[in-house]
Amino acid sequence: MESSFTPIEQMLNIRANRHKDFPLQEIILTRLCMHMQGKLLDNRNKMLKAQGINETLFMALITLDAQENQSIQPSELSSALGSSRTNATRIADELEKRGWIERRESDNDRRCLHLHLTEKGNEFLRQLLPPQHQSLQYLWSSLTAAEQEQLEAITRKLLNRLDKMDEDQVIASLSR
């Protein structure tokens, strides 16, 4: 069976044959990572959609579940999700509409709201997570434990380099 990456690889090979200074290996590795990330997201979104939720709502529920009292301020949710406060409010509205969270005043400051995971939200997560976990286990079972550890180490190494490139503004300096 042909890989979904084959057409991209064929195009890159043609380009490399035309341009001798073309960094083929680096581009193939980059495109493979990007292609795989897209496939991972598609796979995850299909599963979430089948369960009646999207990635944003799922991550909001997981974020709430990971808090000590399953409670978080809207501004903290916004930061955790990397979204605007306006968008975090929309997310909270949708979660509340579905009965998965409730808004409560803070015990210490009535001006401060907290978002709390409800029992219905907990129950939804209990049903949602096992198929998610099974799907991930099936995917990653194609690698041995040693390969998984090696991939994690390599991925972290590359992520550290990307973080350093941001920090050092490497892209901006190369673009001048």
Coordinates of N, CA and C in Angstrom, one line a residue:
M1 N 0.8 -1.2 0.0 CA 0.0 0.0 0.0 C 0.9 1.2 0.0
E2 N 0.5 2.2 -0.9 CA 1.3 3.4 -1.0 C 1.0 4.3 0.2
S3 N 2.0 5.0 0.7 CA 1.8 5.9 1.8 C 1.2 7.2 1.4
S4 N 0.4 7.8 2.2 CA -0.2 9.1 1.9 C 0.9 10.2 1.7
F5 N 2.1 9.9 2.1 CA 3.2 10.8 2.0 C 3.9 10.7 0.6
T6 N 3.7 9.6 -0.1 CA 4.4 9.3 -1.3 C 4.3 10.4 -2.4
P7 N 3.2 11.0 -2.6 CA 3.1 12.1 -3.6 C 4.0 13.3 -3.2
I8 N 4.0 13.6 -2.0 CA 4.8 14.7 -1.5 C 6.3 14.4 -1.7
E9 N 6.7 13.2 -1.3 CA 8.1 12.7 -1.5 C 8.5 12.7 -2.9
Q10 N 7.6 12.3 -3.8 CA 7.9 12.3 -5.3 C 8.2 13.7 -5.8
M11 N 7.3 14.6 -5.3 CA 7.5 16.0 -5.7 C 8.8 16.6 -5.2
L12 N 9.2 16.3 -4.0 CA 10.4 16.8 -3.4 C 11.6 16.2 -4.1
N13 N 11.6 14.9 -4.5 CA 12.7 14.3 -5.2 C 12.9 15.0 -6.6
I14 N 11.8 15.3 -7.3 CA 11.9 16.0 -8.6 C 12.6 17.3 -8.4
R15 N 12.2 18.0 -7.3 CA 12.7 19.3 -7.0 C 14.2 19.2 -6.7
A16 N 14.6 18.2 -6.0 CA 16.0 18.0 -5.6 C 16.8 17.7 -6.8
N17 N 16.3 16.9 -7.8 CA 17.0 16.6 -9.0 C 17.3 17.9 -9.8
R18 N 16.4 18.8 -9.8 CA 16.5 20.1 -10.5 C 17.4 21.1 -9.8
H19 N 17.5 21.0 -8.5 CA 18.2 22.0 -7.8 C 19.2 21.3 -6.9
K20 N 20.5 21.3 -7.2 CA 21.5 20.5 -6.5 C 21.7 21.0 -5.1
D21 N 21.4 22.3 -4.8 CA 21.6 22.8 -3.4 C 20.4 22.6 -2.6
F22 N 19.4 21.8 -3.0 CA 18.2 21.6 -2.3 C 18.4 20.6 -1.1
P23 N 18.1 21.1 0.1 CA 18.4 20.2 1.3 C 17.3 19.1 1.4
L24 N 17.3 18.1 0.6 CA 16.3 17.1 0.5 C 16.0 16.4 1.8
Q25 N 17.0 16.0 2.5 CA 16.8 15.2 3.7 C 16.1 16.1 4.8
E26 N 16.5 17.3 5.0 CA 15.9 18.2 6.0 C 14.5 18.5 5.6
I27 N 14.2 18.7 4.3 CA 12.9 19.0 3.9 C 12.0 17.8 4.0
I28 N 12.5 16.7 3.7 CA 11.6 15.4 3.8 C 11.3 15.2 5.3
L29 N 12.3 15.4 6.2 CA 12.0 15.2 7.6 C 11.0 16.2 8.1
T30 N 11.1 17.5 7.7 CA 10.2 18.5 8.1 C 8.8 18.2 7.6
R31 N 8.7 17.9 6.3 CA 7.4 17.6 5.7 C 6.8 16.3 6.3
L32 N 7.6 15.3 6.6 CA 7.1 14.1 7.3 C 6.4 14.5 8.6
C33 N 7.1 15.3 9.4 CA 6.6 15.7 10.7 C 5.3 16.5 10.5
M34 N 5.3 17.4 9.6 CA 4.0 18.2 9.3 C 2.9 17.3 8.8
H35 N 3.2 16.4 8.0 CA 2.2 15.4 7.4 C 1.7 14.5 8.5
M36 N 2.6 14.0 9.4 CA 2.1 13.2 10.4 C 1.3 13.9 11.5
Q37 N 1.7 15.2 11.7 CA 0.9 16.0 12.7 C -0.5 16.2 12.1
G38 N -0.6 16.5 10.8 CA -2.0 16.6 10.2 C -2.8 15.3 10.3
K39 N -2.1 14.2 10.1 CA -2.8 12.9 10.2 C -3.3 12.6 11.6
L40 N -2.4 12.9 12.6 CA -2.7 12.7 14.0 C -3.9 13.6 14.4
L41 N -3.9 14.8 13.9 CA -5.1 15.7 14.2 C -6.4 15.2 13.6
D42 N -6.3 14.8 12.3 CA -7.4 14.3 11.6 C -8.0 13.1 12.3
N43 N -7.1 12.2 12.7 CA -7.5 10.9 13.4 C -8.2 11.3 14.7
R44 N -7.6 12.2 15.5 CA -8.2 12.6 16.8 C -9.5 13.3 16.6
N45 N -9.6 14.2 15.6 CA -10.8 14.9 15.4 C -12.0 14.0 14.9
K46 N -11.7 13.0 14.1 CA -12.7 12.0 13.8 C -13.3 11.3 15.0
M47 N -12.4 10.9 15.9 CA -12.8 10.2 17.1 C -13.6 11.2 18.0
L48 N -13.1 12.4 18.2 CA -13.8 13.4 19.0 C -15.2 13.7 18.4
K49 N -15.2 13.9 17.1 CA -16.5 14.2 16.4 C -17.5 13.1 16.6
A50 N -17.1 11.8 16.5 CA -17.9 10.7 16.7 C -18.5 10.7 18.1
Q51 N -17.8 11.3 19.1 CA -18.3 11.4 20.4 C -18.9 12.7 20.8
G52 N -19.2 13.5 19.8 CA -19.9 14.8 19.9 C -19.2 15.9 20.6
I53 N -17.9 16.0 20.3 CA -17.1 17.1 20.9 C -16.0 17.4 19.9
N54 N -15.4 18.6 20.1 CA -14.3 19.0 19.3 C -13.0 19.1 20.2
E55 N -11.9 19.4 19.5 CA -10.6 19.4 20.2 C -10.6 20.5 21.3
T56 N -11.1 21.7 21.0 CA -11.0 22.8 21.9 C -11.8 22.5 23.2
L57 N -13.0 22.0 23.0 CA -13.9 21.6 24.2 C -13.2 20.5 25.0
F58 N -12.7 19.5 24.3 CA -12.0 18.4 24.9 C -10.8 18.9 25.8
M59 N -10.0 19.7 25.2 CA -8.8 20.2 26.0 C -9.3 21.1 27.2
A60 N -10.4 21.8 27.0 CA -10.9 22.6 28.2 C -11.3 21.6 29.3
L61 N -12.0 20.6 28.9 CA -12.5 19.6 29.9 C -11.3 18.9 30.6
I62 N -10.3 18.5 29.8 CA -9.1 17.9 30.4 C -8.3 18.9 31.3
T63 N -8.3 20.1 30.9 CA -7.6 21.2 31.7 C -8.3 21.3 33.0
L64 N -9.6 21.3 33.0 CA -10.4 21.4 34.3 C -10.2 20.2 35.1
D65 N -10.2 19.0 34.5 CA -10.1 17.8 35.2 C -8.7 17.7 35.9
A66 N -7.7 18.3 35.3 CA -6.3 18.3 35.8 C -6.1 19.2 37.0
Q67 N -7.0 20.1 37.2 CA -6.9 21.1 38.3 C -7.2 20.4 39.7
E68 N -6.6 20.9 40.7 CA -6.7 20.3 42.0 C -8.2 20.0 42.4
N69 N -9.0 21.0 42.3 CA -10.4 20.9 42.7 C -11.3 20.8 41.4
Q70 N -10.7 20.5 40.3 CA -11.5 20.5 39.0 C -12.1 21.8 38.8
S71 N -11.4 22.9 39.1 CA -11.9 24.2 39.1 C -10.8 25.2 38.6
I72 N -11.2 26.2 37.8 CA -10.2 27.1 37.2 C -10.9 28.4 37.0
Q73 N -10.1 29.5 37.0 CA -10.7 30.8 36.6 C -10.7 30.9 35.1
P74 N -11.6 31.6 34.5 CA -11.7 31.7 33.1 C -10.3 32.2 32.5
S75 N -9.7 33.2 33.1 CA -8.4 33.7 32.6 C -7.3 32.6 32.6
E76 N -7.3 31.7 33.6 CA -6.4 30.6 33.6 C -6.7 29.6 32.5
L77 N -8.0 29.4 32.2 CA -8.3 28.5 31.1 C -7.9 29.1 29.8
S78 N -8.1 30.4 29.7 CA -7.6 31.1 28.4 C -6.1 30.8 28.2
S79 N -5.3 31.0 29.3 CA -3.9 30.8 29.2 C -3.5 29.4 28.9
A80 N -4.2 28.5 29.6 CA -3.9 27.0 29.4 C -4.2 26.6 27.9
L81 N -5.3 27.2 27.3 CA -5.6 26.8 26.0 C -4.9 27.6 24.9
G82 N -4.2 28.7 25.4 CA -3.6 29.6 24.4 C -4.6 30.3 23.5
S83 N -5.7 30.7 24.1 CA -6.7 31.4 23.4 C -7.1 32.7 24.1
S84 N -7.8 33.6 23.4 CA -8.2 34.9 24.0 C -9.2 34.6 25.1
R85 N -9.3 35.6 25.9 CA -10.3 35.5 27.0 C -11.8 35.5 26.4
T86 N -12.0 36.2 25.3 CA -13.3 36.1 24.7 C -13.6 34.7 24.2
N87 N -12.6 34.1 23.6 CA -12.8 32.7 23.1 C -13.0 31.7 24.3
A88 N -12.2 32.0 25.4 CA -12.4 31.1 26.6 C -13.8 31.2 27.1
T89 N -14.4 32.4 27.0 CA -15.7 32.7 27.5 C -16.7 31.9 26.6
R90 N -16.5 31.9 25.3 CA -17.3 31.1 24.4 C -17.2 29.6 24.7
I91 N -16.0 29.2 25.0 CA -15.8 27.7 25.3 C -16.5 27.4 26.6
A92 N -16.4 28.2 27.6 CA -17.1 28.0 28.9 C -18.6 28.0 28.7
D93 N -19.1 28.9 27.9 CA -20.5 29.0 27.6 C -21.0 27.6 27.0
E94 N -20.3 27.1 26.0 CA -20.7 25.8 25.4 C -20.6 24.7 26.4
L95 N -19.5 24.6 27.2 CA -19.4 23.6 28.2 C -20.5 23.7 29.2
E96 N -20.9 24.9 29.6 CA -22.0 25.1 30.6 C -23.3 24.7 30.0
K97 N -23.5 25.0 28.7 CA -24.8 24.7 28.0 C -24.9 23.1 28.0
R98 N -23.9 22.4 27.8 CA -23.9 21.0 27.8 C -24.0 20.3 29.2
G99 N -23.9 21.2 30.2 CA -24.0 20.7 31.6 C -22.7 20.1 32.1
W100 N -21.6 20.3 31.4 CA -20.3 19.7 31.8 C -19.5 20.6 32.8
I101 N -19.8 21.9 32.9 CA -19.2 22.8 33.9 C -20.3 23.7 34.5
E102 N -20.0 24.3 35.6 CA -20.8 25.3 36.1 C -19.9 26.5 36.6
R103 N -20.5 27.7 36.5 CA -19.7 28.8 37.0 C -20.1 29.1 38.5
R104 N -19.1 29.3 39.3 CA -19.4 29.6 40.7 C -18.6 30.8 41.1
E105 N -19.2 31.6 42.1 CA -18.4 32.7 42.6 C -17.4 32.1 43.6
S106 N -16.2 32.8 43.6 CA -15.2 32.4 44.5 C -15.6 32.5 46.0
D107 N -15.2 31.6 46.8 CA -15.4 31.7 48.2 C -14.8 33.0 48.8
N108 N -13.6 33.3 48.3 CA -12.9 34.5 48.8 C -13.2 35.8 48.2
D109 N -13.7 35.8 47.0 CA -13.9 37.1 46.3 C -15.1 36.9 45.4
R110 N -16.2 37.5 45.7 CA -17.5 37.3 44.9 C -17.4 37.8 43.5
R111 N -16.4 38.7 43.3 CA -16.2 39.3 41.9 C -15.5 38.3 41.0
C112 N -14.9 37.3 41.6 CA -14.1 36.3 40.9 C -15.0 35.0 40.6
L113 N -15.0 34.6 39.4 CA -15.7 33.4 39.0 C -14.7 32.2 38.8
H114 N -15.2 31.0 39.1 CA -14.5 29.8 38.9 C -15.3 28.9 38.0
L115 N -14.7 28.2 37.1 CA -15.4 27.2 36.3 C -15.1 25.8 37.0
H116 N -16.2 25.1 37.3 CA -16.1 23.8 38.0 C -16.6 22.7 37.1
L117 N -15.9 21.6 37.0 CA -16.3 20.4 36.3 C -17.5 19.8 37.0
T118 N -18.6 19.5 36.4 CA -19.7 18.9 37.0 C -19.6 17.4 37.0
E119 N -20.5 16.7 37.7 CA -20.5 15.3 37.7 C -20.8 14.8 36.2
K120 N -21.7 15.5 35.5 CA -22.0 15.2 34.1 C -20.8 15.3 33.3
G121 N -20.0 16.3 33.5 CA -18.7 16.5 32.8 C -17.7 15.4 33.1
N122 N -17.7 15.0 34.4 CA -16.8 13.8 34.8 C -17.3 12.6 34.1
E123 N -18.6 12.3 34.1 CA -19.1 11.1 33.5 C -18.8 11.1 32.0
F124 N -18.9 12.3 31.3 CA -18.6 12.4 29.9 C -17.2 12.0 29.6
L125 N -16.3 12.5 30.5 CA -14.8 12.2 30.3 C -14.6 10.7 30.6
R126 N -15.3 10.1 31.5 CA -15.1 8.6 31.8 C -15.5 7.8 30.6
Q127 N -16.5 8.3 29.8 CA -16.9 7.5 28.6 C -16.0 7.9 27.4
L128 N -15.5 9.1 27.4 CA -14.8 9.6 26.2 C -13.3 9.0 26.2
L129 N -12.7 8.9 27.3 CA -11.3 8.6 27.4 C -10.9 7.2 27.0
P130 N -11.6 6.2 27.4 CA -11.1 4.8 27.0 C -11.0 4.6 25.5
P131 N -11.9 5.0 24.7 CA -11.7 4.8 23.2 C -10.5 5.6 22.7
Q132 N -10.3 6.8 23.3 CA -9.2 7.7 23.0 C -7.9 6.9 23.3
H133 N -7.8 6.4 24.5 CA -6.6 5.7 24.9 C -6.4 4.4 24.1
Q134 N -7.4 3.7 23.7 CA -7.3 2.5 22.9 C -6.7 2.9 21.5
S135 N -7.2 4.0 21.0 CA -6.8 4.4 19.6 C -5.3 4.8 19.7
L136 N -4.9 5.5 20.8 CA -3.4 5.8 20.9 C -2.6 4.6 21.1
Q137 N -3.1 3.7 21.9 CA -2.3 2.4 22.1 C -2.1 1.7 20.8
Y138 N -3.2 1.6 20.0 CA -3.1 0.9 18.7 C -2.1 1.6 17.8
L139 N -2.2 2.9 17.7 CA -1.2 3.7 16.9 C 0.2 3.4 17.3
W140 N 0.5 3.6 18.6 CA 1.9 3.6 19.1 C 2.4 2.1 19.2
S141 N 1.5 1.1 19.1 CA 2.0 -0.2 19.2 C 2.8 -0.6 18.0
S142 N 2.7 0.2 16.9 CA 3.5 -0.1 15.7 C 5.0 0.1 16.0
L143 N 5.4 0.8 17.1 CA 6.7 1.0 17.6 C 7.0 0.2 18.8
T144 N 8.2 -0.3 18.9 CA 8.6 -1.0 20.2 C 8.8 0.0 21.3
A145 N 8.9 -0.4 22.5 CA 9.1 0.5 23.6 C 10.3 1.3 23.4
A146 N 11.4 0.6 23.0 CA 12.7 1.3 22.7 C 12.5 2.4 21.6
E147 N 11.8 2.1 20.6 CA 11.6 3.0 19.5 C 10.8 4.2 20.0
Q148 N 9.8 3.9 20.8 CA 9.0 5.0 21.4 C 9.9 6.0 22.2
E149 N 10.7 5.4 23.0 CA 11.6 6.2 23.8 C 12.6 7.0 22.9
Q150 N 13.1 6.4 21.9 CA 14.0 7.0 21.0 C 13.3 8.2 20.2
L151 N 12.1 7.9 19.8 CA 11.3 9.0 19.1 C 11.0 10.1 20.1
E152 N 10.7 9.8 21.3 CA 10.4 10.9 22.3 C 11.7 11.7 22.5
A153 N 12.8 11.1 22.6 CA 14.1 11.8 22.8 C 14.4 12.7 21.6
I154 N 14.3 12.2 20.4 CA 14.6 12.9 19.2 C 13.6 14.1 19.1
T155 N 12.3 13.8 19.4 CA 11.3 14.9 19.3 C 11.6 16.0 20.3
R156 N 11.9 15.6 21.5 CA 12.2 16.7 22.5 C 13.5 17.5 22.1
K157 N 14.5 16.8 21.5 CA 15.7 17.5 21.1 C 15.4 18.5 20.0
L158 N 14.5 18.1 19.1 CA 14.1 19.0 18.0 C 13.3 20.2 18.6
L159 N 12.4 19.9 19.5 CA 11.6 20.9 20.1 C 12.4 21.9 20.9
N160 N 13.4 21.4 21.6 CA 14.4 22.3 22.2 C 15.1 23.2 21.2
R161 N 15.5 22.7 20.1 CA 16.1 23.5 19.0 C 15.1 24.5 18.5
L162 N 13.9 24.2 18.3 CA 12.9 25.1 17.8 C 12.7 26.2 18.8
D163 N 12.6 25.9 20.1 CA 12.5 26.9 21.2 C 13.7 27.8 21.2
K164 N 14.9 27.3 21.0 CA 16.1 28.1 21.0 C 16.1 29.0 19.7
M165 N 15.6 28.5 18.6 CA 15.5 29.3 17.4 C 14.6 30.5 17.6
D166 N 13.5 30.3 18.3 CA 12.6 31.4 18.6 C 13.2 32.4 19.6
E167 N 13.9 31.8 20.6 CA 14.5 32.6 21.6 C 15.6 33.5 20.9
D168 N 16.4 32.9 20.1 CA 17.5 33.6 19.4 C 17.1 34.4 18.2
Q169 N 15.8 34.3 17.8 CA 15.3 34.9 16.6 C 16.0 34.5 15.4
V170 N 16.3 33.3 15.3 CA 17.1 32.8 14.1 C 16.4 33.0 12.8
I171 N 15.1 32.7 12.7 CA 14.4 32.9 11.5 C 14.4 34.4 11.0
A172 N 14.2 35.3 12.0 CA 14.2 36.7 11.6 C 15.6 37.1 11.1
S173 N 16.7 36.6 11.7 CA 18.0 37.0 11.3 C 18.3 36.4 9.9
L174 N 17.8 35.2 9.6 CA 18.0 34.6 8.3 C 17.2 35.2 7.2
S175 N 16.1 35.9 7.5 CA 15.2 36.5 6.6 C 15.6 37.9 6.1
R176 N 16.7 38.4 6.7 CA 17.1 39.8 6.4 C 17.9 39.8 5.2

